[in-house]
PDB file of C-alpha atoms and ligand atoms in Angstrom:
ATOM      1  CA  MET F1086      -5.399  28.231 -21.705  1.00 71.00           C
ATOM      2  CA  ASN F1087      -3.538  30.850 -23.676  1.00 84.00           C
ATOM      3  CA  ASN F1088      -0.335  29.437 -25.181  1.00 84.00           C
ATOM      4  CA  ASN F1089       1.654  32.425 -24.027  1.00 87.00           C
ATOM      5  CA  SER F1090       0.455  32.419 -20.437  1.00 95.00           C
ATOM      6  CA  VAL F1091       3.301  32.042 -17.986  1.00 96.00           C
ATOM      7  CA  LEU F1092       2.959  28.941 -15.809  1.00 96.00           C
ATOM      8  CA  PHE F1093       6.136  29.544 -13.872  1.00 97.00           C
ATOM      9  CA  GLU F1094       8.742  32.268 -13.672  1.00 98.00           C
ATOM     10  CA  GLU F1095      11.869  32.794 -11.619  1.00 98.00           C
ATOM     11  CA  ASP F1096      14.815  35.195 -11.666  1.00 98.00           C
ATOM     12  CA  PHE F1097      18.314  34.155 -10.687  1.00 98.00           C
ATOM     13  CA  LYS F1098      21.124  36.547  -9.875  1.00 98.00           C
ATOM     14  CA  ILE F1099      24.547  35.466 -11.087  1.00 98.00           C
ATOM     15  CA  LYS F1100      27.792  36.983  -9.856  1.00 98.00           C
ATOM     16  CA  GLY F1101      30.966  37.205 -11.904  1.00 98.00           C
ATOM     17  CA  TRP F1102      33.849  34.983 -10.760  1.00 97.00           C
ATOM     18  CA  ASP F1103      31.701  33.376  -8.049  1.00 97.00           C
ATOM     19  CA  PHE F1104      32.673  29.721  -8.315  1.00 95.00           C
ATOM     20  CA  THR F1105      31.026  28.758  -5.048  1.00 94.00           C
ATOM     21  CA  ASN F1106      27.627  29.092  -6.692  1.00 96.00           C
ATOM     22  CA  ALA F1107      28.450  28.795 -10.389  1.00 97.00           C
ATOM     23  CA  GLY F1108      26.017  26.406 -12.024  1.00 97.00           C
ATOM     24  CA  GLU F1109      23.564  26.234  -9.145  1.00 98.00           C
ATOM     25  CA  ALA F1110      20.928  28.374 -10.895  1.00 98.00           C
ATOM     26  CA  SER F1111      20.935  26.035 -13.880  1.00 98.00           C
ATOM     27  CA  LEU F1112      20.690  23.015 -11.595  1.00 98.00           C
ATOM     28  CA  LYS F1113      17.640  24.587  -9.922  1.00 98.00           C
ATOM     29  CA  ILE F1114      16.065  25.185 -13.316  1.00 98.00           C
ATOM     30  CA  LYS F1115      16.776  21.603 -14.305  1.00 98.00           C
ATOM     31  CA  ASN F1116      15.354  20.215 -11.053  1.00 97.00           C
ATOM     32  CA  TYR F1117      12.208  22.303 -11.406  1.00 98.00           C
ATOM     33  CA  LEU F1118      11.603  20.962 -14.922  1.00 98.00           C
ATOM     34  CA  LYS F1119      12.226  17.428 -13.686  1.00 96.00           C
ATOM     35  CA  GLU F1120       9.748  17.864 -10.832  1.00 97.00           C
ATOM     36  CA  VAL F1121       6.955  19.051 -13.098  1.00 96.00           C
ATOM     37  CA  GLY F1122       7.534  16.096 -15.386  1.00 96.00           C
ATOM     38  CA  ILE F1123       9.145  17.673 -18.457  1.00 97.00           C
ATOM     39  CA  ALA F1124      10.658  15.031 -20.778  1.00 96.00           C
ATOM     40  CA  GLU F1125      14.321  14.146 -20.183  1.00 93.00           C
ATOM     41  CA  ASN F1126      15.581  15.142 -23.623  1.00 93.00           C
ATOM     42  CA  ILE F1127      13.947  18.558 -23.333  1.00 96.00           C
ATOM     43  CA  LEU F1128      15.004  19.393 -19.802  1.00 96.00           C
ATOM     44  CA  LYS F1129      18.536  18.324 -20.628  1.00 95.00           C
ATOM     45  CA  ARG F1130      18.678  20.785 -23.522  1.00 97.00           C
ATOM     46  CA  VAL F1131      17.416  23.571 -21.265  1.00 98.00           C
ATOM     47  CA  ALA F1132      19.935  22.639 -18.575  1.00 97.00           C
ATOM     48  CA  ILE F1133      22.872  22.675 -20.986  1.00 96.00           C
ATOM     49  CA  THR F1134      21.979  26.014 -22.576  1.00 97.00           C
ATOM     50  CA  SER F1135      21.338  27.571 -19.185  1.00 98.00           C
ATOM     51  CA  TYR F1136      24.570  26.216 -17.725  1.00 98.00           C
ATOM     52  CA  GLU F1137      26.747  27.404 -20.616  1.00 97.00           C
ATOM     53  CA  ALA F1138      25.136  30.862 -20.417  1.00 98.00           C
ATOM     54  CA  GLU F1139      25.457  30.977 -16.631  1.00 98.00           C
ATOM     55  CA  MET F1140      29.137  30.007 -16.822  1.00 98.00           C
ATOM     56  CA  ASN F1141      29.777  32.724 -19.401  1.00 98.00           C
ATOM     57  CA  ILE F1142      28.468  35.303 -16.930  1.00 98.00           C
ATOM     58  CA  VAL F1143      30.640  33.852 -14.162  1.00 98.00           C
ATOM     59  CA  LEU F1144      33.714  33.716 -16.388  1.00 98.00           C
ATOM     60  CA  TYR F1145      33.442  36.953 -18.327  1.00 98.00           C
ATOM     61  CA  ALA F1146      30.959  39.412 -16.803  1.00 98.00           C
ATOM     62  CA  LYS F1147      30.568  41.427 -13.614  1.00 98.00           C
ATOM     63  CA  GLU F1148      27.074  40.258 -12.827  1.00 98.00           C
ATOM     64  CA  GLY F1149      23.946  39.121 -14.535  1.00 98.00           C
ATOM     65  CA  THR F1150      20.522  37.551 -14.311  1.00 98.00           C
ATOM     66  CA  ILE F1151      18.762  34.538 -15.708  1.00 99.00           C
ATOM     67  CA  ASN F1152      15.037  34.956 -16.202  1.00 98.00           C
ATOM     68  CA  PHE F1153      13.441  31.526 -16.511  1.00 98.00           C
ATOM     69  CA  LYS F1154       9.889  31.158 -17.793  1.00 98.00           C
ATOM     70  CA  VAL F1155       7.679  28.214 -18.668  1.00 98.00           C
ATOM     71  CA  THR F1156       4.619  28.504 -20.875  1.00 97.00           C
ATOM     72  CA  PRO F1157       2.380  25.673 -22.148  1.00 96.00           C
ATOM     73  CA  LYS F1158       4.464  25.551 -25.332  1.00 96.00           C
ATOM     74  CA  LYS F1159       8.037  26.330 -24.351  1.00 97.00           C
ATOM     75  CA  VAL F1160      10.756  27.127 -21.871  1.00 98.00           C
ATOM     76  CA  LEU F1161      12.254  30.608 -22.188  1.00 98.00           C
ATOM     77  CA  LEU F1162      15.546  31.867 -20.814  1.00 99.00           C
ATOM     78  CA  GLU F1163      16.621  35.478 -20.919  1.00 98.00           C
ATOM     79  CA  VAL F1164      20.221  35.790 -19.800  1.00 99.00           C
ATOM     80  CA  LYS F1165      21.493  39.330 -19.328  1.00 98.00           C
ATOM     81  CA  ASP F1166      24.733  40.627 -17.958  1.00 98.00           C
ATOM     82  CA  ARG F1167      26.656  43.771 -17.187  1.00 98.00           C
ATOM     83  CA  GLY F1168      30.150  43.185 -18.445  1.00 98.00           C
ATOM     84  CA  PRO F1169      32.612  43.700 -21.262  1.00 98.00           C
ATOM     85  CA  GLY F1170      30.222  42.549 -23.971  1.00 98.00           C
ATOM     86  CA  ILE F1171      31.415  40.884 -27.172  1.00 98.00           C
ATOM     87  CA  GLU F1172      33.105  42.871 -29.944  1.00 97.00           C
ATOM     88  CA  ASP F1173      32.489  40.369 -32.716  1.00 98.00           C
ATOM     89  CA  VAL F1174      29.499  38.162 -32.003  1.00 98.00           C
ATOM     90  CA  GLU F1175      29.843  36.193 -35.225  1.00 98.00           C
ATOM     91  CA  LEU F1176      33.396  35.259 -34.277  1.00 98.00           C
ATOM     92  CA  ALA F1177      32.370  34.372 -30.710  1.00 98.00           C
ATOM     93  CA  MET F1178      29.765  31.980 -32.153  1.00 98.00           C
ATOM     94  CA  LYS F1179      32.447  29.964 -33.981  1.00 98.00           C
ATOM     95  CA  GLU F1180      33.306  26.559 -32.529  1.00 96.00           C
ATOM     96  CA  GLY F1181      36.649  26.733 -30.761  1.00 95.00           C
ATOM     97  CA  TYR F1182      36.817  30.524 -30.494  1.00 97.00           C
ATOM     98  CA  SER F1183      37.611  31.575 -26.952  1.00 97.00           C
ATOM     99  CA  THR F1184      39.306  34.426 -25.142  1.00 97.00           C
ATOM    100  CA  ALA F1185      39.516  32.398 -21.935  1.00 97.00           C
ATOM    101  CA  THR F1186      42.646  32.856 -19.880  1.00 96.00           C
ATOM    102  CA  GLU F1187      44.981  30.093 -18.754  1.00 96.00           C
ATOM    103  CA  GLU F1188      43.281  30.202 -15.350  1.00 95.00           C
ATOM    104  CA  ILE F1189      39.858  29.602 -16.886  1.00 96.00           C
ATOM    105  CA  ARG F1190      41.219  26.774 -19.060  1.00 95.00           C
ATOM    106  CA  ASN F1191      42.732  25.074 -16.046  1.00 94.00           C
ATOM    107  CA  MET F1192      39.239  24.858 -14.585  1.00 94.00           C
ATOM    108  CA  GLY F1193      38.005  22.972 -17.645  1.00 95.00           C
ATOM    109  CA  PHE F1194      36.338  25.891 -19.407  1.00 96.00           C
ATOM    110  CA  GLY F1195      37.396  27.861 -22.461  1.00 95.00           C
ATOM    111  CA  ALA F1196      36.931  25.227 -25.153  1.00 94.00           C
ATOM    112  CA  GLY F1197      35.048  27.797 -27.198  1.00 96.00           C
ATOM    113  CA  MET F1198      32.051  25.481 -27.442  1.00 94.00           C
ATOM    114  CA  GLY F1199      29.638  27.266 -25.111  1.00 96.00           C
ATOM    115  CA  LEU F1200      27.783  29.555 -27.485  1.00 97.00           C
ATOM    116  CA  PRO F1201      27.779  26.958 -30.321  1.00 96.00           C
ATOM    117  CA  ASN F1202      26.454  24.423 -27.812  1.00 95.00           C
ATOM    118  CA  ILE F1203      23.658  26.808 -26.822  1.00 97.00           C
ATOM    119  CA  LYS F1204      22.739  27.311 -30.463  1.00 97.00           C
ATOM    120  CA  LYS F1205      22.726  23.565 -31.090  1.00 96.00           C
ATOM    121  CA  ASN F1206      20.454  22.808 -28.141  1.00 96.00           C
ATOM    122  CA  ALA F1207      18.017  25.707 -28.515  1.00 98.00           C
ATOM    123  CA  ASP F1208      15.023  25.885 -30.846  1.00 98.00           C
ATOM    124  CA  MET F1209      15.379  29.663 -30.897  1.00 98.00           C
ATOM    125  CA  PHE F1210      18.498  31.600 -29.968  1.00 98.00           C
ATOM    126  CA  VAL F1211      19.249  35.302 -30.260  1.00 98.00           C
ATOM    127  CA  ILE F1212      22.386  36.939 -28.934  1.00 98.00           C
ATOM    128  CA  LYS F1213      22.879  40.679 -28.649  1.00 98.00           C
ATOM    129  CA  SER F1214      25.891  42.363 -27.230  1.00 98.00           C
ATOM    130  CA  GLU F1215      27.072  45.876 -26.663  1.00 98.00           C
ATOM    131  CA  PRO F1216      30.816  46.187 -26.128  1.00 98.00           C
ATOM    132  CA  GLY F1217      31.561  47.878 -22.816  1.00 98.00           C
ATOM    133  CA  LYS F1218      28.011  47.326 -21.564  1.00 98.00           C
ATOM    134  CA  GLY F1219      26.934  43.733 -21.637  1.00 98.00           C
ATOM    135  CA  THR F1220      25.378  40.776 -23.379  1.00 98.00           C
ATOM    136  CA  LYS F1221      21.848  39.436 -23.688  1.00 98.00           C
ATOM    137  CA  LEU F1222      20.809  35.977 -24.777  1.00 98.00           C
ATOM    138  CA  ASN F1223      17.274  34.879 -25.561  1.00 99.00           C
ATOM    139  CA  ILE F1224      16.861  31.137 -25.639  1.00 99.00           C
ATOM    140  CA  GLU F1225      13.755  29.044 -26.256  1.00 98.00           C
ATOM    141  CA  VAL F1226      13.316  25.305 -26.085  1.00 98.00           C
ATOM    142  CA  TYR F1227       9.965  23.996 -27.307  1.00 98.00           C
ATOM    143  CA  LEU F1228       8.145  21.469 -25.192  1.00 96.00           C
ATOM    144  CA  LYS F1229       7.501  19.235 -28.176  1.00 85.00           C
TER     145      LYS F1229
ATOM    146  CA  MET J 249      28.884  -2.599 -15.263  1.00 95.00           C
ATOM    147  CA  LYS J 250      28.452  -2.112 -11.517  1.00 96.00           C
ATOM    148  CA  ILE J 251      30.461   0.554  -9.673  1.00 96.00           C
ATOM    149  CA  LYS J 252      31.833  -2.166  -7.405  1.00 94.00           C
ATOM    150  CA  LYS J 253      33.421  -3.862 -10.393  1.00 96.00           C
ATOM    151  CA  ILE J 254      34.808  -0.564 -11.737  1.00 97.00           C
ATOM    152  CA  LYS J 255      36.329   0.163  -8.343  1.00 97.00           C
ATOM    153  CA  GLU J 256      37.999  -3.238  -8.406  1.00 97.00           C
ATOM    154  CA  ILE J 257      39.351  -2.914 -11.954  1.00 98.00           C
ATOM    155  CA  LEU J 258      40.825   0.534 -11.283  1.00 98.00           C
ATOM    156  CA  ASN J 259      41.988  -0.366  -7.795  1.00 98.00           C
ATOM    157  CA  ALA J 260      40.137   2.793  -6.825  1.00 98.00           C
ATOM    158  CA  GLU J 261      39.165   4.333  -3.547  1.00 97.00           C
ATOM    159  CA  LEU J 262      35.568   5.360  -2.913  1.00 97.00           C
ATOM    160  CA  LEU J 263      35.370   8.949  -1.631  1.00 97.00           C
ATOM    161  CA  THR J 264      31.617   8.999  -1.053  1.00 96.00           C
ATOM    162  CA  ASP J 265      31.162   5.993   1.181  1.00 90.00           C
ATOM    163  CA  ASP J 266      27.542   6.640   2.070  1.00 81.00           C
ATOM    164  CA  ILE J 267      26.184   6.520  -1.485  1.00 86.00           C
ATOM    165  CA  ASN J 268      24.911   3.203  -2.785  1.00 87.00           C
ATOM    166  CA  THR J 269      27.470   1.625  -5.117  1.00 89.00           C
ATOM    167  CA  ASP J 270      25.000  -0.831  -6.523  1.00 90.00           C
ATOM    168  CA  VAL J 271      24.323   1.330  -9.601  1.00 92.00           C
ATOM    169  CA  GLU J 272      24.837   0.096 -13.116  1.00 95.00           C
ATOM    170  CA  ILE J 273      27.054   2.281 -15.327  1.00 96.00           C
ATOM    171  CA  GLN J 274      25.841   2.470 -18.924  1.00 91.00           C
ATOM    172  CA  ALA J 275      28.750   4.191 -20.629  1.00 94.00           C
ATOM    173  CA  VAL J 276      31.874   6.258 -20.061  1.00 96.00           C
ATOM    174  CA  ASN J 277      32.896   9.769 -21.027  1.00 96.00           C
ATOM    175  CA  CYS J 278      36.455  10.889 -20.459  1.00 97.00           C
ATOM    176  CA  ALA J 279      37.236  14.611 -20.588  1.00 96.00           C
ATOM    177  CA  ASP J 280      39.015  17.518 -18.965  1.00 95.00           C
ATOM    178  CA  LEU J 281      36.974  20.075 -20.894  1.00 93.00           C
ATOM    179  CA  MET J 282      33.549  20.744 -19.477  1.00 93.00           C
ATOM    180  CA  SER J 283      32.091  21.611 -22.883  1.00 88.00           C
ATOM    181  CA  ASP J 284      33.171  18.179 -24.100  1.00 88.00           C
ATOM    182  CA  VAL J 285      31.223  16.634 -21.248  1.00 93.00           C
ATOM    183  CA  LEU J 286      28.168  18.721 -22.136  1.00 90.00           C
ATOM    184  CA  ALA J 287      28.350  17.764 -25.813  1.00 85.00           C
ATOM    185  CA  PHE J 288      27.044  14.247 -25.058  1.00 84.00           C
ATOM    186  CA  GLN J 289      24.017  12.553 -23.538  1.00 83.00           C
ATOM    187  CA  ASN J 290      25.686  11.227 -20.417  1.00 87.00           C
ATOM    188  CA  LYS J 291      22.627   9.937 -18.573  1.00 87.00           C
ATOM    189  CA  GLY J 292      23.619   7.107 -16.259  1.00 91.00           C
ATOM    190  CA  GLY J 293      27.215   7.550 -17.309  1.00 95.00           C
ATOM    191  CA  LEU J 294      30.604   7.620 -15.680  1.00 97.00           C
ATOM    192  CA  LEU J 295      33.034  10.514 -16.140  1.00 98.00           C
ATOM    193  CA  ILE J 296      36.774   9.914 -16.015  1.00 98.00           C
ATOM    194  CA  THR J 297      38.641  13.187 -15.488  1.00 98.00           C
ATOM    195  CA  GLY J 298      41.818  14.791 -14.233  1.00 97.00           C
ATOM    196  CA  LEU J 299      39.985  17.847 -12.879  1.00 97.00           C
ATOM    197  CA  ILE J 300      38.960  17.932  -9.235  1.00 97.00           C
ATOM    198  CA  ASN J 301      37.205  21.303  -8.880  1.00 96.00           C
ATOM    199  CA  ILE J 302      33.584  21.933  -7.924  1.00 96.00           C
ATOM    200  CA  GLN J 303      32.711  22.722 -11.551  1.00 96.00           C
ATOM    201  CA  VAL J 304      33.301  19.117 -12.574  1.00 97.00           C
ATOM    202  CA  LEU J 305      30.603  18.119 -10.148  1.00 97.00           C
ATOM    203  CA  ARG J 306      28.122  20.768 -11.286  1.00 97.00           C
ATOM    204  CA  THR J 307      28.757  19.834 -14.920  1.00 97.00           C
ATOM    205  CA  ALA J 308      28.206  16.185 -14.071  1.00 96.00           C
ATOM    206  CA  ALA J 309      24.951  17.018 -12.288  1.00 96.00           C
ATOM    207  CA  ILE J 310      23.707  19.070 -15.238  1.00 96.00           C
ATOM    208  CA  THR J 311      24.157  16.143 -17.567  1.00 93.00           C
ATOM    209  CA  ASP J 312      23.020  13.296 -15.247  1.00 93.00           C
ATOM    210  CA  ILE J 313      26.370  11.627 -14.771  1.00 96.00           C
ATOM    211  CA  VAL J 314      26.106   9.267 -11.806  1.00 96.00           C
ATOM    212  CA  ALA J 315      29.764   8.706 -10.960  1.00 97.00           C
ATOM    213  CA  ILE J 316      33.159  10.385 -11.438  1.00 98.00           C
ATOM    214  CA  VAL J 317      36.604   8.801 -11.391  1.00 98.00           C
ATOM    215  CA  PHE J 318      39.518  11.133 -10.634  1.00 98.00           C
ATOM    216  CA  VAL J 319      42.775   9.854 -12.108  1.00 98.00           C
ATOM    217  CA  ARG J 320      46.441  10.101 -11.130  1.00 98.00           C
ATOM    218  CA  GLY J 321      45.687  10.003  -7.426  1.00 97.00           C
ATOM    219  CA  LYS J 322      44.133  13.467  -7.301  1.00 95.00           C
ATOM    220  CA  ILE J 323      41.654  13.956  -4.474  1.00 97.00           C
ATOM    221  CA  PRO J 324      39.185  16.885  -4.377  1.00 97.00           C
ATOM    222  CA  ASP J 325      38.518  19.110  -1.364  1.00 97.00           C
ATOM    223  CA  LYS J 326      36.055  18.096   1.290  1.00 97.00           C
ATOM    224  CA  ALA J 327      33.582  20.698  -0.036  1.00 96.00           C
ATOM    225  CA  VAL J 328      33.494  18.873  -3.370  1.00 97.00           C
ATOM    226  CA  ILE J 329      33.028  15.495  -1.678  1.00 97.00           C
ATOM    227  CA  ASP J 330      30.229  16.857   0.524  1.00 97.00           C
ATOM    228  CA  GLU J 331      28.424  18.385  -2.433  1.00 96.00           C
ATOM    229  CA  ALA J 332      28.760  15.115  -4.350  1.00 97.00           C
ATOM    230  CA  LYS J 333      27.051  13.333  -1.476  1.00 96.00           C
ATOM    231  CA  SER J 334      24.214  15.846  -1.456  1.00 95.00           C
ATOM    232  CA  LYS J 335      23.812  15.495  -5.229  1.00 95.00           C
ATOM    233  CA  ASN J 336      24.048  11.713  -5.014  1.00 95.00           C
ATOM    234  CA  ILE J 337      27.060  11.481  -7.320  1.00 97.00           C
ATOM    235  CA  LEU J 338      29.610   8.770  -6.586  1.00 97.00           C
ATOM    236  CA  LEU J 339      33.259   9.804  -6.464  1.00 98.00           C
ATOM    237  CA  LEU J 340      36.156   7.428  -6.988  1.00 98.00           C
ATOM    238  CA  CYS J 341      39.857   8.073  -7.024  1.00 98.00           C
ATOM    239  CA  THR J 342      42.506   5.936  -8.754  1.00 98.00           C
ATOM    240  CA  LYS J 343      46.278   6.241  -8.911  1.00 98.00           C
ATOM    241  CA  LEU J 344      46.215   5.174 -12.579  1.00 98.00           C
ATOM    242  CA  PRO J 345      46.823   7.762 -15.308  1.00 98.00           C
ATOM    243  CA  MET J 346      43.897   8.584 -17.566  1.00 97.00           C
ATOM    244  CA  TYR J 347      44.797   6.418 -20.545  1.00 98.00           C
ATOM    245  CA  GLU J 348      45.277   3.332 -18.438  1.00 98.00           C
ATOM    246  CA  ALA J 349      42.088   3.870 -16.460  1.00 98.00           C
ATOM    247  CA  CYS J 350      40.100   4.193 -19.709  1.00 98.00           C
ATOM    248  CA  GLY J 351      41.886   1.260 -21.358  1.00 98.00           C
ATOM    249  CA  LEU J 352      41.278  -1.116 -18.486  1.00 98.00           C
ATOM    250  CA  LEU J 353      37.551  -0.369 -18.371  1.00 98.00           C
ATOM    251  CA  TYR J 354      37.218  -0.590 -22.137  1.00 97.00           C
ATOM    252  CA  LYS J 355      38.995  -3.923 -22.182  1.00 97.00           C
ATOM    253  CA  GLU J 356      36.456  -5.210 -19.679  1.00 97.00           C
ATOM    254  CA  GLY J 357      33.625  -4.280 -22.018  1.00 95.00           C
ATOM    255  CA  LEU J 358      32.462  -0.891 -20.758  1.00 96.00           C
ATOM    256  CA  LYS J 359      31.425   1.173 -23.765  1.00 94.00           C
ATOM    257  CA  GLY J 360      32.054   4.803 -24.638  1.00 95.00           C
ATOM    258  CA  ILE J 361      29.355   7.470 -24.519  1.00 89.00           C
ATOM    259  CA  SER J 362      28.954   7.683 -28.323  1.00 90.00           C
ATOM    260  CA  GLU J 363      28.748   3.937 -29.008  1.00 88.00           C
TER     261      GLU J 363
HETATM  262  N1  ADP B2744      28.559  36.962 -21.359  1.00 92.71           N
HETATM  263  C1  ADP B2744      29.697  37.241 -22.024  1.00 92.71           C
HETATM  264  N2  ADP B2744      30.335  38.421 -21.844  1.00 92.71           N
HETATM  265  C2  ADP B2744      31.476  38.710 -22.481  1.00 92.71           C
HETATM  266  N3  ADP B2744      32.062  37.875 -23.376  1.00 92.71           N
HETATM  267  C3  ADP B2744      31.478  36.689 -23.607  1.00 92.71           C
HETATM  268  C4  ADP B2744      30.273  36.299 -22.957  1.00 92.71           C
HETATM  269  N4  ADP B2744      29.922  35.082 -23.405  1.00 92.71           N
HETATM  270  C5  ADP B2744      30.854  34.723 -24.282  1.00 92.71           C
HETATM  271  N5  ADP B2744      31.796  35.674 -24.419  1.00 92.71           N
HETATM  272  C6  ADP B2744      32.965  35.671 -25.352  1.00 92.71           C
HETATM  273  O1  ADP B2744      32.720  34.705 -26.379  1.00 92.71           O
HETATM  274  C7  ADP B2744      33.740  33.706 -26.360  1.00 92.71           C
HETATM  275  C8  ADP B2744      33.149  32.358 -26.728  1.00 92.71           C
HETATM  276  O2  ADP B2744      32.242  31.941 -25.736  1.00 92.71           O
HETATM  277  P1  ADP B2744      31.898  30.392 -25.588  1.00 92.71           P
HETATM  278  O3  ADP B2744      31.429  29.879 -26.898  1.00 92.71           O
HETATM  279  O4  ADP B2744      30.982  30.218 -24.429  1.00 92.71           O
HETATM  280  O5  ADP B2744      33.298  29.702 -25.298  1.00 92.71           O
HETATM  281  P2  ADP B2744      34.260  29.784 -24.020  1.00 92.71           P
HETATM  282  O6  ADP B2744      33.440  30.253 -22.859  1.00 92.71           O
HETATM  283  O7  ADP B2744      34.731  28.400 -23.863  1.00 92.71           O
HETATM  284  O8  ADP B2744      35.352  30.732 -24.376  1.00 92.71           O
HETATM  285  C9  ADP B2744      34.337  33.786 -24.971  1.00 92.71           C
HETATM  286  O9  ADP B2744      35.664  33.312 -24.937  1.00 92.71           O
HETATM  287  C10 ADP B2744      34.250  35.271 -24.670  1.00 92.71           C
HETATM  288  O10 ADP B2744      35.287  35.978 -25.330  1.00 92.71           O
HETATM  289 MG1   MG B2745      31.534  29.587 -22.436  1.00 92.71          MG
END
């Protein structure tokens, strides 16, 4: 089998400020990986990166999508949103940097650890953002 | 340590009565910041928190936490309790403040998540 062939693919729509469903897409991704027998330490890293990215859409953007793909070698997440984008990506990547409002902080978010946490848990991570338009994250976690 | 024992030590109330309390808790994480919860391997762990929103539950599910203790007598909405039942996460509620809840469990030998 070709190493790049897609074994599974699913798209999830995420809505900004929708706390009724926030996190459910990442839980589905996690459960899928569990069902097909992916190792705990790997599926946990995927779940954490996906969840932090999903919450960033909910907290900061209008709407977005998570494209989830599994190949024989890795799990790929492409997380795209339409939203305010990030002016200074390098700054946003710093541990503790957050523009979260008081309201967001009261919900337990806004520690400024989301993007750093994604970077830490991913084997490959690219973030691109266009202020006024949106943000795109490409995340890969290798299966071994 | 078994949930039953934890419930006793904290003089806690069980909010999810139909989930089996015979589970063994491996370690404890205590946080009000969801990113702090996600920074650790919490598998089989207990979360002690002052937050009672639905996000606490989703964060717990993402990181395989099996039980949550809400401190200072705070009780979440029914929607949160129902979702906990469907996700098989035990919810407990104690009147104790956070420091005391943590201290009592630690004194009884329950270890922290990084130990
Ligand atoms: N999808 C996004 N759209 C717009 N801004 C974002 C997005 N993701 C992150 N940010 C910005 O980057 C900052 C840091 O993000 P993160 O590391 O996840 O921490 P936190 O969410 O706790 O603030 C956020 O406070 C926000 O300003
Ligand atoms: Mg974030």
